[in-house]
DNA sequence: GTATATGCAAAACTTTTGCATCCTT
DNA sequence: AAGGATGCAAAAGTTTTGCATATAC
């Protein structure tokens, strides 16, 4: 399904800002971008979209399951393209690099725990914070 | 160790605001309070501590490992007393109720995954979002 | 007495909203 | 033509900071 159809299927009109923002996330698949990141990157490309529009579009895309929203420790929301493959995150606290992983055993255990507590799960987020290999090497050189 | 010793051990002077805030979290052990919650609850008790002080104390307590900070989906930080027993969170998206759990199998799997990716883990956060039993019952009555 | 902590107000930062204008269908 | 989308600026919410005063040690 192309971008235009994806917007139409969600009842969203096909507009310049929406296509630009969607395209940006496809170009940066796997990256986690804040609203300000989106604004800045587009501006560098000569595309000036108002921040209000960016926030509105990001919210709409999240509701349409086009994007996933996360809250890492930074205090601001970041978004990434929803590629269907659920995954969790390993975030480097030094350089910010994010590694992704998926582990079915953990997922199954989570479902079991939710059931035991009487919860019907709608979403979950597993974030691990650590120091990545590259930054560990740098530490030794100090 | 009492509260006064706990503050001193972290190089923090023993002041009224710090004792009041620490006491509040002990009274509400297991609860997740935002800076504003702390301000409001203390005010209801007749204790007026400026918000700037609350933010500063919460940050210091987090650095001293007295409190744990979380970022649920709400967009603002919440804190809870660090009782040493690491646990994860099941958050009800309807009523905000938080259930806690601990699962050693999941922890072990996380350690294994971090190792495979070359990360030295410093922290992790597993949040599950769902609808709790109470809210599921309410849904049926509509 | 000295260093640190607090309170207040202002500021910084992220996100939301009102409203006039513009664009998609 | 009509409803929805955008841009701008103002506002709202959260958190930080500068500075004078107050407090702990």
CSV table of C-alpha atoms (C1' of nucleotides) in Angstrom, one decimal:
chain,number,residue,atom,x,y,z
A,1,UNK,CA,0.0,0.0,0.0
A,2,UNK,CA,1.4,3.4,-0.9
A,3,UNK,CA,1.4,6.4,1.2
A,4,UNK,CA,-1.5,8.1,-0.4
A,5,UNK,CA,-3.7,5.0,0.0
A,6,UNK,CA,-2.6,4.7,3.6
A,7,UNK,CA,-3.7,8.2,4.4
A,8,UNK,CA,-7.1,7.8,2.6
A,9,UNK,CA,-7.8,4.5,4.4
A,10,UNK,CA,-7.5,6.4,7.7
A,11,UNK,CA,-9.9,9.1,6.6
A,12,UNK,CA,-7.1,11.6,6.3
A,13,UNK,CA,-6.9,14.0,3.4
A,14,UNK,CA,-3.8,13.7,1.3
A,15,UNK,CA,-1.9,16.9,1.9
A,16,UNK,CA,1.6,18.1,1.5
A,17,UNK,CA,2.6,18.2,5.2
A,18,UNK,CA,1.2,14.7,5.8
A,19,UNK,CA,3.0,13.2,2.8
A,20,UNK,CA,6.3,15.0,3.8
A,21,UNK,CA,6.1,13.7,7.4
A,22,UNK,CA,5.2,10.2,6.4
A,23,UNK,CA,8.0,10.2,3.8
A,24,UNK,CA,10.4,11.4,6.5
A,25,UNK,CA,9.7,8.5,8.8
A,26,UNK,CA,10.0,6.0,5.9
A,27,UNK,CA,13.4,7.5,5.0
A,28,UNK,CA,14.4,7.2,8.7
A,29,UNK,CA,12.7,3.8,9.4
A,30,UNK,CA,13.8,2.5,12.8
A,31,UNK,CA,14.8,6.0,14.0
A,32,UNK,CA,13.0,7.6,16.9
A,33,UNK,CA,12.2,11.2,16.2
A,34,UNK,CA,10.6,13.9,18.4
A,35,UNK,CA,8.3,16.5,17.0
A,36,UNK,CA,11.1,19.0,17.1
A,37,UNK,CA,13.4,16.5,15.2
A,38,UNK,CA,10.8,16.3,12.5
A,39,UNK,CA,10.5,20.1,12.3
A,40,UNK,CA,14.2,20.6,12.2
A,41,UNK,CA,15.0,17.9,9.6
A,42,UNK,CA,12.2,19.1,7.3
A,43,UNK,CA,13.5,22.7,7.7
A,44,UNK,CA,17.0,21.6,6.7
A,45,UNK,CA,15.4,20.1,3.6
A,46,UNK,CA,13.7,23.4,2.9
A,47,UNK,CA,10.3,22.3,4.0
A,48,UNK,CA,8.8,24.6,6.5
A,49,UNK,CA,5.8,23.0,8.3
A,50,UNK,CA,4.4,24.7,11.4
A,51,UNK,CA,5.0,23.0,14.7
A,52,UNK,CA,1.3,22.9,15.4
A,53,UNK,CA,0.7,20.9,12.2
A,54,UNK,CA,3.6,18.5,13.1
A,55,UNK,CA,2.1,17.8,16.5
A,56,UNK,CA,-1.4,17.3,15.0
A,57,UNK,CA,-0.1,15.0,12.2
A,58,UNK,CA,2.0,13.0,14.6
A,59,UNK,CA,-1.0,12.4,16.9
A,60,UNK,CA,-3.2,11.5,13.9
A,61,UNK,CA,-0.6,9.1,12.6
A,62,UNK,CA,-0.3,7.5,16.0
A,63,UNK,CA,-4.0,7.0,16.2
A,64,UNK,CA,-4.0,5.5,12.7
A,65,UNK,CA,-1.3,3.0,13.8
A,66,UNK,CA,1.0,4.5,11.2
A,67,UNK,CA,3.5,5.6,13.9
A,68,UNK,CA,4.3,4.3,17.3
A,69,UNK,CA,4.9,6.7,20.2
A,70,UNK,CA,7.4,6.1,22.9
A,71,UNK,CA,8.4,7.9,26.0
A,72,UNK,CA,12.1,7.3,26.7
A,73,UNK,CA,13.7,8.9,29.7
A,74,UNK,CA,14.2,12.3,28.0
A,75,UNK,CA,10.7,13.5,28.9
A,76,UNK,CA,9.6,14.2,25.4
A,77,UNK,CA,7.7,11.9,23.1
A,78,UNK,CA,9.4,10.2,20.2
A,79,UNK,CA,7.9,8.5,17.2
A,80,UNK,CA,8.9,5.7,14.8
A,81,UNK,CA,7.3,4.1,11.8
A,82,UNK,CA,5.1,1.1,12.8
A,83,UNK,CA,6.5,-1.6,10.6
A,84,UNK,CA,4.3,-4.3,12.1
A,85,UNK,CA,7.1,-6.2,13.7
A,86,UNK,CA,6.6,-5.5,17.3
A,87,UNK,CA,9.9,-5.0,19.1
A,88,UNK,CA,11.4,-3.6,22.3
A,89,UNK,CA,14.3,-1.2,22.8
A,90,UNK,CA,17.8,-1.1,24.2
A,91,UNK,CA,18.8,2.5,24.6
A,92,UNK,CA,22.4,3.6,25.2
A,93,UNK,CA,22.4,6.2,28.0
A,94,UNK,CA,25.7,7.7,26.7
A,95,UNK,CA,25.2,8.2,23.0
A,96,UNK,CA,21.5,7.6,22.6
A,97,UNK,CA,21.9,4.8,20.1
A,98,UNK,CA,18.8,2.5,20.1
A,99,UNK,CA,19.0,-1.2,19.4
A,100,UNK,CA,15.8,-3.2,18.8
A,101,UNK,CA,15.0,-6.7,19.7
A,102,UNK,CA,12.1,-9.1,19.9
A,103,UNK,CA,11.8,-12.1,22.2
A,104,UNK,CA,8.8,-14.3,22.1
A,105,UNK,CA,9.5,-15.9,25.5
A,106,UNK,CA,9.3,-12.5,27.2
A,107,UNK,CA,6.1,-11.6,25.3
A,108,UNK,CA,4.5,-14.9,26.4
A,109,UNK,CA,5.5,-14.3,30.0
A,110,UNK,CA,4.0,-10.8,29.9
A,111,UNK,CA,0.7,-12.1,28.6
A,112,UNK,CA,0.7,-14.6,31.4
A,113,UNK,CA,1.4,-12.0,34.1
A,114,UNK,CA,-1.3,-9.6,32.7
A,115,UNK,CA,-3.8,-12.5,32.8
A,116,UNK,CA,-2.9,-13.3,36.4
A,117,UNK,CA,-3.5,-9.7,37.4
A,118,UNK,CA,-6.8,-9.5,35.5
A,119,UNK,CA,-5.7,-7.0,33.0
A,120,UNK,CA,-6.6,-7.0,29.3
A,121,UNK,CA,-3.4,-5.7,27.7
A,122,UNK,CA,-3.6,-3.0,25.0
A,123,UNK,CA,0.1,-2.1,24.8
A,124,UNK,CA,3.4,-2.6,26.4
A,125,UNK,CA,6.8,-1.1,26.4
A,126,UNK,CA,10.0,-2.7,27.5
A,127,UNK,CA,12.9,-0.3,27.5
A,128,UNK,CA,16.4,-1.3,28.7
A,129,UNK,CA,18.9,1.4,29.4
A,130,UNK,CA,22.6,0.7,29.3
A,131,UNK,CA,25.9,1.5,27.8
A,132,UNK,CA,26.5,0.2,24.3
A,133,UNK,CA,29.6,-1.6,23.2
A,134,UNK,CA,31.1,1.5,21.4
A,135,UNK,CA,30.7,3.7,24.5
A,136,UNK,CA,32.2,1.0,26.7
A,137,UNK,CA,35.3,1.1,24.6
A,138,UNK,CA,35.5,4.9,24.8
A,139,UNK,CA,35.3,4.7,28.6
A,140,UNK,CA,38.4,2.6,28.7
A,141,UNK,CA,40.4,5.2,26.8
A,142,UNK,CA,40.0,7.9,29.4
B,1,UNK,CA,18.2,3.4,58.7
B,2,UNK,CA,16.0,6.3,59.5
B,3,UNK,CA,15.2,9.2,57.3
B,4,UNK,CA,17.7,11.6,58.8
B,5,UNK,CA,20.6,9.2,58.4
B,6,UNK,CA,19.5,8.4,54.9
B,7,UNK,CA,19.7,12.1,54.0
B,8,UNK,CA,23.1,12.6,55.7
B,9,UNK,CA,24.6,9.6,54.0
B,10,UNK,CA,23.8,11.2,50.7
B,11,UNK,CA,25.4,14.5,51.6
B,12,UNK,CA,22.1,16.2,51.9
B,13,UNK,CA,21.4,18.5,54.7
B,14,UNK,CA,18.5,17.6,56.9
B,15,UNK,CA,15.8,20.2,56.2
B,16,UNK,CA,12.1,20.5,56.7
B,17,UNK,CA,11.1,20.2,53.0
B,18,UNK,CA,13.3,17.1,52.5
B,19,UNK,CA,11.9,15.3,55.5
B,20,UNK,CA,8.4,16.2,54.6
B,21,UNK,CA,8.8,14.9,51.1
B,22,UNK,CA,10.6,11.7,52.1
B,23,UNK,CA,7.9,11.1,54.7
B,24,UNK,CA,5.2,11.6,52.1
B,25,UNK,CA,6.7,8.9,49.9
B,26,UNK,CA,7.0,6.5,52.8
B,27,UNK,CA,3.3,7.1,53.7
B,28,UNK,CA,2.4,6.4,50.1
B,29,UNK,CA,4.9,3.5,49.5
B,30,UNK,CA,4.1,1.9,46.1
B,31,UNK,CA,2.2,5.0,44.9
B,32,UNK,CA,3.5,6.9,41.9
B,33,UNK,CA,3.4,10.6,42.5
B,34,UNK,CA,4.3,13.5,40.1
B,35,UNK,CA,5.9,16.7,41.3
B,36,UNK,CA,2.5,18.3,41.2
B,37,UNK,CA,0.9,15.5,43.2
B,38,UNK,CA,3.5,16.0,45.9
B,39,UNK,CA,2.9,19.8,45.9
B,40,UNK,CA,-0.9,19.3,46.1
B,41,UNK,CA,-0.9,16.6,48.8
B,42,UNK,CA,1.5,18.5,51.1
B,43,UNK,CA,-0.6,21.7,50.6
B,44,UNK,CA,-3.7,19.8,51.7
B,45,UNK,CA,-1.8,18.8,54.8
B,46,UNK,CA,-1.0,22.5,55.4
B,47,UNK,CA,2.7,22.2,54.2
B,48,UNK,CA,3.5,24.8,51.6
B,49,UNK,CA,6.7,23.9,49.8
B,50,UNK,CA,7.6,25.8,46.6
B,51,UNK,CA,7.4,23.8,43.4
B,52,UNK,CA,11.0,24.6,42.6
B,53,UNK,CA,12.1,23.0,45.8
B,54,UNK,CA,10.0,20.0,45.1
B,55,UNK,CA,11.5,19.5,41.7
B,56,UNK,CA,15.0,20.0,43.1
B,57,UNK,CA,14.4,17.5,46.0
B,58,UNK,CA,12.9,14.9,43.7
B,59,UNK,CA,15.9,15.1,41.4
B,60,UNK,CA,18.3,14.8,44.4
B,61,UNK,CA,16.4,11.9,45.8
B,62,UNK,CA,16.4,10.1,42.5
B,63,UNK,CA,20.2,10.6,42.2
B,64,UNK,CA,20.5,9.3,45.7
B,65,UNK,CA,18.5,6.2,44.8
B,66,UNK,CA,16.0,7.1,47.4
B,67,UNK,CA,13.3,7.4,44.7
B,68,UNK,CA,12.7,5.8,41.3
B,69,UNK,CA,11.6,7.9,38.4
B,70,UNK,CA,9.2,6.6,35.8
B,71,UNK,CA,7.8,8.0,32.6
B,72,UNK,CA,4.4,6.5,32.0
B,73,UNK,CA,2.4,7.5,28.9
B,74,UNK,CA,1.1,10.7,30.6
B,75,UNK,CA,4.1,12.7,29.5
B,76,UNK,CA,5.1,13.8,33.0
B,77,UNK,CA,7.5,12.1,35.4
B,78,UNK,CA,6.3,10.2,38.4
B,79,UNK,CA,8.3,9.0,41.4
B,80,UNK,CA,8.0,6.2,43.9
B,81,UNK,CA,9.9,5.1,46.9
B,82,UNK,CA,12.8,2.8,46.0
B,83,UNK,CA,12.2,-0.2,48.3
B,84,UNK,CA,15.0,-2.2,46.8
B,85,UNK,CA,12.6,-4.8,45.4
B,86,UNK,CA,12.9,-4.3,41.7
B,87,UNK,CA,9.5,-4.5,40.0
B,88,UNK,CA,7.8,-3.7,36.8
B,89,UNK,CA,4.5,-2.1,36.2
B,90,UNK,CA,1.0,-2.8,34.8
B,91,UNK,CA,-0.8,0.5,34.2
B,92,UNK,CA,-4.5,0.7,33.7
B,93,UNK,CA,-5.2,3.0,30.8
B,94,UNK,CA,-8.7,3.8,32.1
B,95,UNK,CA,-8.3,4.5,35.7
B,96,UNK,CA,-4.6,4.9,36.1
B,97,UNK,CA,-4.3,2.1,38.7
B,98,UNK,CA,-0.8,0.6,38.8
B,99,UNK,CA,-0.1,-3.1,39.6
B,100,UNK,CA,3.4,-4.2,40.2
B,101,UNK,CA,5.0,-7.5,39.5
B,102,UNK,CA,8.4,-9.1,39.4
B,103,UNK,CA,9.3,-12.0,37.2
B,104,UNK,CA,12.8,-13.5,37.4
B,105,UNK,CA,12.4,-15.4,34.1
B,106,UNK,CA,11.9,-12.1,32.2
B,107,UNK,CA,14.8,-10.4,34.0
B,108,UNK,CA,17.1,-13.3,33.1
B,109,UNK,CA,16.0,-13.1,29.5
B,110,UNK,CA,16.6,-9.3,29.5
B,111,UNK,CA,20.1,-9.8,30.8
B,112,UNK,CA,20.8,-12.4,28.1
B,113,UNK,CA,19.5,-10.0,25.3
B,114,UNK,CA,21.5,-7.1,26.6
B,115,UNK,CA,24.6,-9.3,26.6
B,116,UNK,CA,24.0,-10.4,23.0
B,117,UNK,CA,23.8,-6.8,21.9
B,118,UNK,CA,26.9,-5.8,23.8
B,119,UNK,CA,25.2,-3.5,26.2
B,120,UNK,CA,26.0,-3.1,29.9
B,121,UNK,CA,22.6,-2.6,31.5
B,122,UNK,CA,22.2,0.2,34.0
B,123,UNK,CA,18.4,0.2,34.2
B,124,UNK,CA,15.4,-1.1,32.6
B,125,UNK,CA,11.7,-0.4,32.5
B,126,UNK,CA,8.9,-2.8,31.6
B,127,UNK,CA,5.6,-1.1,31.4
B,128,UNK,CA,2.4,-2.9,30.3
B,129,UNK,CA,-0.7,-0.9,29.5
B,130,UNK,CA,-4.1,-2.4,29.7
B,131,UNK,CA,-7.5,-2.3,31.2
B,132,UNK,CA,-7.8,-3.6,34.8
B,133,UNK,CA,-10.4,-6.0,36.0
B,134,UNK,CA,-12.5,-3.2,37.6
B,135,UNK,CA,-12.6,-1.1,34.5
B,136,UNK,CA,-13.5,-4.2,32.3
B,137,UNK,CA,-16.6,-4.7,34.5
B,138,UNK,CA,-17.6,-1.1,34.1
B,139,UNK,CA,-17.3,-1.4,30.4
B,140,UNK,CA,-19.9,-4.2,30.3
B,141,UNK,CA,-22.5,-2.1,32.2
B,142,UNK,CA,-22.6,0.6,29.4
C,1,DG,C1',30.3,32.1,59.9
C,2,DT,C1',29.9,29.6,55.7
C,3,DA,C1',28.0,26.8,52.6
C,4,DT,C1',23.9,25.0,51.2
C,5,DA,C1',18.7,25.1,50.7
C,6,DT,C1',14.5,27.5,49.9
C,7,DG,C1',11.0,30.6,47.8
C,8,DC,C1',9.6,33.5,44.4
C,9,DA,C1',9.3,34.9,39.9
C,10,DA,C1',10.9,34.6,35.4
C,11,DA,C1',12.2,31.7,31.8
C,12,DA,C1',12.7,27.5,29.1
C,13,DC,C1',10.7,23.8,26.9
C,14,DT,C1',7.1,20.7,25.1
C,15,DT,C1',2.5,20.4,23.6
C,16,DT,C1',-2.2,22.2,22.7
C,17,DT,C1',-5.7,25.4,21.1
C,18,DG,C1',-8.3,29.4,18.8
C,19,DC,C1',-9.0,31.4,14.7
C,20,DA,C1',-8.5,33.2,10.1
C,21,DT,C1',-7.1,31.4,5.7
C,22,DC,C1',-6.1,27.9,2.4
C,23,DC,C1',-6.6,23.4,0.2
C,24,DT,C1',-8.6,18.7,-0.8
C,25,DT,C1',-12.4,16.4,-2.4
D,1,DA,C1',-19.1,24.6,-2.4
D,2,DA,C1',-18.1,22.5,2.1
D,3,DG,C1',-15.5,20.4,5.3
D,4,DG,C1',-11.1,19.6,6.8
D,5,DA,C1',-6.1,21.1,7.1
D,6,DT,C1',-2.7,24.5,7.9
D,7,DG,C1',-0.1,28.5,10.0
D,8,DC,C1',0.4,31.7,13.3
D,9,DA,C1',0.3,33.3,17.7
D,10,DA,C1',-1.3,32.8,22.2
D,11,DA,C1',-1.9,29.7,25.9
D,12,DA,C1',-1.3,25.7,28.8
D,13,DG,C1',1.4,22.4,31.2
D,14,DT,C1',5.8,20.7,33.0
D,15,DT,C1',10.4,21.6,34.6
D,16,DT,C1',14.5,24.6,35.2
D,17,DT,C1',17.0,28.7,36.7
D,18,DG,C1',18.6,33.3,38.8
D,19,DC,C1',18.8,35.6,42.8
D,20,DA,C1',17.8,37.3,47.4
D,21,DT,C1',16.8,35.4,51.8
D,22,DA,C1',16.8,31.9,55.2
D,23,DT,C1',18.6,27.7,57.4
D,24,DA,C1',21.7,23.7,58.7
D,25,DC,C1',26.0,22.6,60.3
